[in-house]
Amino acid sequence: MPEHSTRRPADWYNTSPEQANWYKDPSHVVIPQPAEAGCSTHQPPPRSAGFEGHTAKRRRRTKIISLSVCALLLCAALAVALWQITVQLNSLSSQTTESAASNPVIVIPNGDDSTDDSGSSSDSGSPYDSYQEYFEAYYSTSSEITIPAAETGSGVTLTLAEAEGNELSLQDIYDKVSPAVVGITAYIEGYEYSYGTGVVFASDGYIITNTHVLEGCDAAVVKFSDGTEYDAYLVGSDDASDIAVLYIEGENFPYAEFGDSDDLRVGDQAIAIGNPLGETYSGTMTNGIISAINRNITYNGHTMTLLQTNAALNEGNSGGPLINAYGQVIGITNMKIMSTYYATVEGIGFAIPSSVVKEVADQLLEYGTVLGEPTIGIVAGSVSAEAMALYGLPEGIYVSEVNEGSDALEKGLQVGDVITAVNGEAVTSVADVNLIKEGYEVGDTITLTVYRDGETFELEIELVDKSQIE
């Protein structure tokens, strides 16, 4: 924030440098003279005619300048305040290439914004003949994880152990856990996409990380602290919990012991090990405490119940372990708050509790997905402002894919449709839809308000199990 200064300029009283430095010149030294009757050497000299008027004008001018400066400072402060009116819950993966789906760059020449009833806009200045072609380019990068799949049903599970013995020193905790902490580099078509952290939980090569570290990627490489690297295979991932399980081929890998997050209390030690800002700072350990338990945080349309910690977390820490005083992993770090609408924020990080990690990981290990999770069965994204201007589309979410096995497909929802409301509640993002959908179960029905070719209608569809979607 800019600091306010009340200091006046050096020449505000119109004094020349020679006059200002009179005391340095001996010729200007005043020799006291004897006082005459009725006169004091401290009495000011007589003022010339018009002096009072000149002083009043100068005061008014100074006041006007001061008020103008204050007004400018106030405007600047308001501008800064408006700029800060945002709340950012940042996922902690260090992305080196941005997803086109989340931050598209589309060059649209200037032109007439008129559209016809079919949604075609050949005269609108758009390089695309229809809004369907526009969105095909707009959402050209999918958020789906297409990393080669590993087999499921191996019988491996994640075990939570009781805390036993004495608390360890920070040095001993690092020595115990850090060999099992790995760097994860995710790729799209051979280009590095994001860098995160993972933790090995089974000696035969099973690794926990965050789903958002792998989102949109088709390959991933795991790197241990000794420099050895392995190609990773995807066992399964879950958006709602932000948990993913990877597998690397081999045996006798160092692995971390997991503890039970249900035993935690506010004030317990919390230690994080990870790769903040990428490989350069790999293996960084930070420490703090458990600041709060059972924080409900909404991110990407899903509400998660998380542990809060003041252990320093940064981009690249995603998927890494949060560790207790016994050297047991009691959480998987996944996000932090960076700022609110009125201030920057320090020391508010979050981790997925180990009790939740076990519940999700065991299902991913057995089935490759989480059972019983209700879904509409579509791939969709927000209608951009450009699309609304160019093609006359309403606010909503554009349907780019309707999955096989979904009731939405059976009821006639199509690629190119725009969903403007769910159960009568307006939606402008997938996050809006997920928030409305929370609390519903597989088999429940919801009503979609759909825009297609200039017409709006409603579809009642049944939520299906995510595991049934093809």
XYZ file of C-alpha atoms in Angstrom:
470
model
C 0.000 0.000 0.000
C 1.342 3.462 -0.789
C 2.355 5.467 2.209
C 0.713 8.913 2.687
C 3.190 11.805 3.043
C 2.350 15.127 4.707
C 5.792 16.656 4.056
C 5.614 19.891 2.042
C 7.943 20.542 -0.906
C 11.139 22.380 -0.018
C 10.110 25.512 -1.913
C 6.488 25.760 -0.754
C 7.118 29.216 0.715
C 8.890 30.501 -2.461
C 12.241 31.042 -0.754
C 15.312 31.015 -2.953
C 18.261 28.733 -2.076
C 20.294 31.856 -1.260
C 17.614 33.061 1.141
C 17.115 29.598 2.599
C 20.827 29.344 3.393
C 21.238 32.873 4.753
C 22.619 31.559 7.991
C 25.645 30.123 6.186
C 26.756 33.537 4.863
C 28.519 35.713 7.495
C 27.427 38.873 5.691
C 23.854 38.099 6.681
C 24.606 37.791 10.387
C 22.513 40.353 12.296
C 24.435 42.332 14.897
C 22.080 43.368 17.696
C 21.696 47.143 18.030
C 20.788 49.109 21.130
C 17.058 49.524 21.469
C 15.499 52.943 21.180
C 12.724 54.049 23.466
C 9.459 52.435 22.544
C 11.073 49.997 20.117
C 12.132 46.375 20.501
C 14.748 44.540 18.476
C 12.269 41.612 18.361
C 9.492 43.636 16.749
C 8.840 42.610 13.119
C 9.530 45.164 10.414
C 6.605 47.145 9.058
C 4.563 45.267 6.414
C 4.122 46.806 3.025
C 0.664 47.657 1.662
C -1.177 44.644 0.235
C 0.810 42.084 2.266
C -2.297 40.710 3.997
C -4.086 40.145 0.658
C -1.073 38.386 -0.827
C -0.824 36.099 2.212
C -4.542 35.220 2.019
C -4.225 34.307 -1.665
C -1.186 32.162 -0.943
C -3.058 30.353 1.846
C -6.029 29.699 -0.432
C -3.733 28.374 -3.153
C -1.956 26.119 -0.644
C -5.299 24.826 0.641
C -6.508 24.046 -2.897
C -3.281 22.190 -3.685
C -3.515 20.228 -0.418
C -7.132 19.262 -1.069
C -6.260 18.152 -4.612
C -3.407 15.974 -3.369
C -5.688 14.408 -0.722
C -8.322 13.686 -3.374
C -5.724 11.987 -5.609
C -4.446 9.897 -2.694
C -8.005 8.881 -1.807
C -8.703 7.807 -5.402
C -5.480 5.784 -5.440
C -6.399 4.097 -2.156
C -9.868 3.228 -3.485
C -8.351 1.775 -6.658
C -6.004 -0.425 -4.646
C -8.862 -1.536 -2.388
C -11.024 -2.491 -5.368
C -8.137 -4.418 -6.878
C -7.810 -6.420 -3.669
C -11.492 -7.395 -3.489
C -10.897 -11.041 -4.290
C -10.524 -14.273 -2.331
C -8.004 -16.721 -3.712
C -7.851 -20.303 -2.549
C -4.847 -21.378 -4.589
C -4.055 -24.937 -5.303
C -0.375 -25.488 -4.618
C 0.862 -27.164 -7.812
C 3.443 -25.136 -9.722
C 2.054 -24.996 -13.232
C 4.580 -24.170 -15.925
C 2.181 -24.373 -18.861
C -1.364 -23.061 -18.527
C -4.355 -25.178 -19.492
C -6.171 -23.792 -22.522
C -9.442 -24.839 -20.937
C -8.944 -22.599 -17.938
C -7.136 -19.708 -19.567
C -7.792 -19.722 -23.318
C -6.099 -17.311 -25.656
C -8.348 -16.629 -28.622
C -7.687 -13.841 -31.102
C -10.973 -12.414 -32.364
C -10.842 -9.660 -35.005
C -13.091 -6.632 -34.625
C -16.390 -6.907 -36.449
C -20.159 -6.879 -36.304
C -21.520 -8.770 -33.294
C -24.816 -9.706 -34.948
C -26.027 -13.304 -34.934
C -28.791 -15.210 -36.588
C -31.292 -17.577 -34.942
C -29.170 -20.640 -35.584
C -26.268 -19.292 -33.577
C -24.157 -18.925 -36.726
C -22.006 -15.810 -36.788
C -20.143 -15.695 -40.063
C -20.405 -11.885 -40.116
C -19.630 -11.365 -36.444
C -15.871 -11.089 -36.765
C -15.345 -14.560 -35.302
C -12.912 -16.913 -37.070
C -15.420 -19.737 -36.469
C -18.606 -20.463 -38.412
C -20.604 -21.436 -35.305
C -20.393 -21.299 -31.547
C -19.912 -25.088 -31.526
C -16.653 -24.660 -33.465
C -15.713 -21.760 -31.201
C -16.050 -23.900 -28.056
C -14.301 -26.843 -29.649
C -11.258 -24.587 -29.921
C -11.967 -22.840 -26.618
C -11.967 -26.081 -24.625
C -9.340 -27.807 -26.736
C -7.475 -28.979 -23.638
C -9.373 -31.438 -21.481
C -9.034 -31.639 -17.711
C -9.327 -35.429 -17.938
C -6.315 -37.404 -16.713
C -5.153 -39.761 -19.478
C -2.021 -41.141 -17.823
C -1.632 -44.875 -18.639
C -3.717 -46.919 -16.209
C -2.454 -49.339 -13.593
C -4.322 -52.473 -12.584
C -6.693 -52.224 -9.646
C -7.737 -54.831 -7.086
C -4.178 -55.705 -6.025
C -5.246 -56.047 -2.400
C -3.084 -53.115 -1.275
C -4.711 -50.748 1.220
C -3.580 -47.684 3.105
C -3.015 -48.432 6.802
C -3.376 -45.906 9.638
C -1.129 -46.734 12.599
C -1.416 -45.627 16.216
C 1.111 -43.137 17.555
C 3.554 -44.943 19.829
C 6.716 -44.072 21.706
C 8.186 -40.650 22.279
C 7.878 -37.610 20.078
C 10.743 -37.248 17.578
C 13.031 -34.320 16.928
C 12.534 -32.388 13.705
C 15.760 -33.873 12.370
C 14.580 -37.418 13.095
C 11.200 -36.714 11.495
C 12.909 -35.494 8.333
C 15.207 -38.521 8.213
C 12.245 -40.855 8.694
C 9.834 -39.388 6.137
C 11.792 -37.534 3.452
C 13.038 -40.651 1.584
C 9.366 -41.471 0.842
C 8.567 -37.960 -0.471
C 8.786 -37.693 -4.257
C 8.565 -35.018 -6.910
C 5.885 -35.470 -9.576
C 6.243 -33.890 -12.998
C 3.098 -34.087 -15.136
C 3.115 -33.664 -18.915
C 0.763 -32.888 -21.789
C 2.020 -34.279 -25.093
C 5.593 -34.267 -23.858
C 5.593 -30.738 -22.455
C 6.021 -30.139 -18.737
C 2.693 -29.032 -17.306
C 2.908 -29.008 -13.531
C 5.209 -29.983 -10.710
C 3.927 -31.297 -7.418
C 4.708 -33.652 -4.563
C 3.698 -37.178 -3.639
C 4.301 -39.588 -0.789
C 4.914 -43.331 -1.113
C 2.680 -45.347 1.226
C 3.487 -48.934 0.173
C 6.875 -50.506 -0.528
C 5.705 -51.906 -3.867
C 5.318 -48.465 -5.416
C 1.957 -46.886 -4.539
C 1.929 -43.108 -4.159
C -0.624 -40.581 -2.889
C -0.849 -37.127 -4.479
C -3.478 -34.519 -5.419
C -5.802 -34.892 -8.390
C -5.206 -31.276 -9.415
C -1.468 -31.980 -9.863
C -2.320 -34.463 -12.648
C -5.332 -32.722 -14.184
C -5.298 -32.644 -17.987
C -2.071 -34.663 -18.237
C -1.237 -37.738 -20.291
C 2.047 -38.709 -18.603
C 3.801 -38.316 -15.270
C 7.277 -38.992 -13.925
C 8.117 -39.661 -10.273
C 11.515 -38.626 -8.920
C 13.042 -39.668 -5.580
C 15.450 -37.572 -3.533
C 18.386 -39.723 -4.734
C 17.625 -38.711 -8.332
C 16.098 -41.966 -9.556
C 13.064 -41.533 -11.824
C 10.132 -43.768 -12.739
C 7.242 -43.533 -15.171
C 3.981 -43.352 -13.270
C 0.703 -45.182 -13.924
C -2.676 -43.943 -12.731
C -4.524 -46.201 -10.316
C -7.387 -43.734 -9.905
C -8.321 -40.163 -9.057
C -11.200 -38.332 -7.403
C -12.100 -34.699 -8.056
C -14.314 -34.231 -5.006
C -11.618 -35.168 -2.480
C -8.617 -34.073 -4.606
C -6.953 -37.445 -4.001
C -5.153 -39.498 -6.666
C -3.138 -42.722 -6.457
C -0.170 -43.465 -8.740
C 1.846 -46.639 -9.207
C 5.496 -47.136 -10.191
C 7.020 -50.478 -11.081
C 9.568 -51.849 -8.658
C 9.904 -53.074 -5.104
C 11.362 -52.194 -1.713
C 10.689 -48.490 -2.125
C 10.995 -46.331 1.005
C 7.517 -45.546 2.290
C 5.942 -43.361 4.936
C 3.864 -44.446 7.903
C 0.382 -42.893 8.112
C -1.241 -41.909 11.402
C -4.877 -41.239 12.269
C -5.966 -37.619 11.832
C -8.957 -38.253 14.109
C -6.530 -38.208 17.071
C -5.284 -34.670 16.333
C -5.842 -31.665 18.576
C -5.364 -27.991 17.867
C -1.804 -27.087 18.849
C -0.254 -30.412 17.839
C 2.951 -30.180 15.835
C 2.565 -30.146 12.046
C 5.514 -30.607 9.689
C 5.371 -30.394 5.888
C 7.911 -31.818 3.443
C 7.598 -31.070 -0.259
C 8.846 -29.336 -3.364
C 7.832 -25.664 -3.156
C 8.282 -23.811 -6.452
C 9.485 -26.941 -8.190
C 12.557 -29.120 -8.250
C 14.986 -26.358 -7.267
C 13.685 -26.425 -3.681
C 12.810 -30.113 -3.501
C 12.846 -31.735 -0.079
C 12.020 -28.544 1.792
C 10.726 -29.009 5.345
C 8.611 -26.433 7.179
C 6.949 -26.697 10.559
C 4.095 -25.224 12.548
C 1.050 -26.489 14.360
C -2.437 -27.768 13.668
C -4.276 -24.442 13.644
C -7.808 -25.811 13.297
C -9.660 -29.043 12.606
C -12.674 -29.647 10.361
C -12.458 -26.511 8.228
C -15.072 -26.643 5.455
C -13.449 -25.172 2.343
C -15.132 -24.965 -1.069
C -12.817 -25.326 -4.047
C -13.710 -26.025 -7.684
C -17.317 -26.564 -6.670
C -16.548 -29.226 -4.053
C -16.691 -28.674 -0.294
C -13.868 -30.430 1.550
C -13.380 -30.811 5.299
C -9.701 -30.063 5.875
C -7.033 -29.594 8.514
C -5.680 -26.071 8.863
C -1.991 -25.443 9.562
C 0.440 -22.542 9.719
C 3.312 -24.652 8.362
C 4.523 -22.796 5.267
C 3.040 -24.206 2.043
C 3.701 -22.965 -1.471
C 3.080 -23.946 -5.075
C 4.679 -27.345 -5.592
C 3.774 -28.616 -2.096
C 0.523 -30.094 -3.431
C 0.235 -33.792 -2.704
C 2.945 -33.791 -0.045
C 2.712 -35.055 3.534
C 1.666 -33.150 6.644
C 3.363 -35.001 9.495
C 2.805 -35.287 13.240
C 5.417 -35.289 16.015
C 5.819 -39.082 15.704
C 6.834 -38.969 12.050
C 3.449 -40.161 10.802
C 1.621 -38.643 7.826
C -1.667 -37.235 9.109
C -2.642 -35.204 6.044
C -1.975 -34.491 2.375
C -1.375 -30.796 1.708
C -3.455 -29.347 -1.101
C -4.136 -25.606 -0.805
C -3.608 -22.316 1.000
C -5.320 -18.946 1.304
C -3.175 -16.201 -0.229
C -5.411 -13.142 0.155
C -8.840 -11.879 1.097
C -10.739 -8.864 -0.152
C -8.994 -6.596 2.339
C -5.555 -8.059 3.054
C -2.835 -10.465 2.078
C -2.739 -13.629 4.172
C 0.102 -15.627 5.680
C 0.131 -18.948 7.468
C -3.261 -20.380 6.475
C -2.681 -23.671 4.698
C -4.781 -26.809 4.444
C -4.379 -30.550 4.214
C -6.736 -33.463 3.539
C -7.049 -35.518 6.757
C -5.499 -38.984 6.636
C -8.849 -40.550 7.617
C -10.366 -39.159 4.407
C -7.276 -40.102 2.397
C -7.611 -43.732 3.505
C -11.318 -43.893 2.673
C -10.781 -42.544 -0.840
C -7.468 -44.283 -1.573
C -8.814 -47.723 -0.629
C -11.670 -47.332 -3.136
C -9.302 -46.098 -5.831
C -6.981 -49.041 -5.182
C -9.870 -51.524 -5.443
C -12.052 -49.994 -8.177
C -10.096 -47.137 -9.761
C -12.879 -44.738 -8.783
C -15.018 -43.735 -5.809
C -18.327 -45.559 -5.723
C -21.623 -43.889 -4.979
C -20.571 -40.438 -6.177
C -23.522 -38.866 -8.059
C -22.891 -37.177 -11.395
C -24.839 -35.722 -14.321
C -22.415 -37.322 -16.760
C -21.263 -34.350 -18.813
C -18.114 -32.401 -19.591
C -18.838 -28.675 -19.536
C -17.344 -25.236 -19.056
C -18.447 -21.636 -18.594
C -19.765 -19.649 -21.560
C -17.197 -16.911 -22.131
C -18.015 -13.234 -22.474
C -16.683 -13.362 -26.048
C -19.085 -16.157 -26.949
C -22.022 -14.267 -25.457
C -21.105 -11.167 -27.476
C -20.336 -12.961 -30.729
C -23.113 -15.538 -30.811
C -25.838 -14.115 -28.591
C -25.549 -17.000 -26.125
C -26.962 -16.707 -22.601
C -24.881 -17.048 -19.446
C -24.465 -20.656 -18.414
C -22.237 -23.678 -18.984
C -21.534 -25.069 -22.443
C -21.872 -28.860 -22.814
C -18.847 -30.187 -24.722
C -19.462 -33.898 -24.022
C -22.336 -36.094 -22.840
C -21.074 -39.374 -21.392
C -22.259 -42.838 -22.311
C -24.110 -44.425 -19.415
C -25.645 -41.156 -18.245
C -29.345 -40.424 -17.983
C -28.573 -37.014 -19.505
C -27.718 -38.765 -22.784
C -30.870 -40.867 -22.594
C -33.016 -37.772 -22.030
C -31.574 -36.011 -25.082
C -28.984 -33.569 -23.743
C -26.602 -32.772 -26.608
C -23.137 -31.412 -27.242
C -23.581 -27.706 -27.935
C -26.369 -27.198 -25.401
C -26.013 -24.447 -22.799
C -27.285 -25.208 -19.286
C -28.482 -21.928 -17.788
C -30.034 -23.193 -14.527
C -30.268 -26.250 -12.283
C -33.474 -26.678 -10.271
C -34.373 -23.129 -11.266
C -31.136 -21.684 -9.871
C -28.941 -19.840 -12.393
C -25.497 -21.337 -13.043
C -22.476 -19.812 -14.758
C -19.814 -22.402 -13.909
C -19.395 -26.100 -13.210
C -18.652 -25.115 -9.611
C -22.177 -23.666 -9.374
C -23.642 -26.959 -10.572
C -21.582 -29.005 -8.111
C -22.672 -26.843 -5.186
C -26.340 -27.296 -6.104
C -25.773 -31.020 -6.577
C -24.235 -31.487 -3.122
C -26.550 -33.361 -0.802
C -28.072 -35.345 -3.671
C -27.520 -39.074 -4.054
C -27.343 -41.496 -6.947
C -30.881 -41.954 -8.300
C -32.097 -38.473 -7.319
C -33.448 -36.268 -10.103
C -32.611 -32.666 -10.936
C -34.069 -30.274 -13.511
C -31.814 -28.655 -16.102
C -32.816 -25.493 -17.953
C -31.288 -25.842 -21.414
C -30.718 -23.339 -24.231
C -30.491 -24.763 -27.757
C -30.699 -22.946 -31.120
C -32.469 -19.921 -29.707
C -34.967 -21.896 -27.607
C -35.048 -22.713 -23.896
C -36.591 -25.845 -22.385
C -36.271 -28.074 -19.304
C -34.944 -31.603 -18.903
C -35.429 -33.738 -15.805
C -32.491 -36.102 -15.454
C -31.408 -38.713 -12.932
C -28.024 -38.556 -11.245
C -25.941 -41.673 -11.918
C -22.985 -43.307 -10.173
C -19.756 -41.816 -11.473
C -18.283 -45.313 -11.747
C -20.906 -46.191 -14.410
C -19.852 -43.400 -16.742
C -17.869 -44.455 -19.782
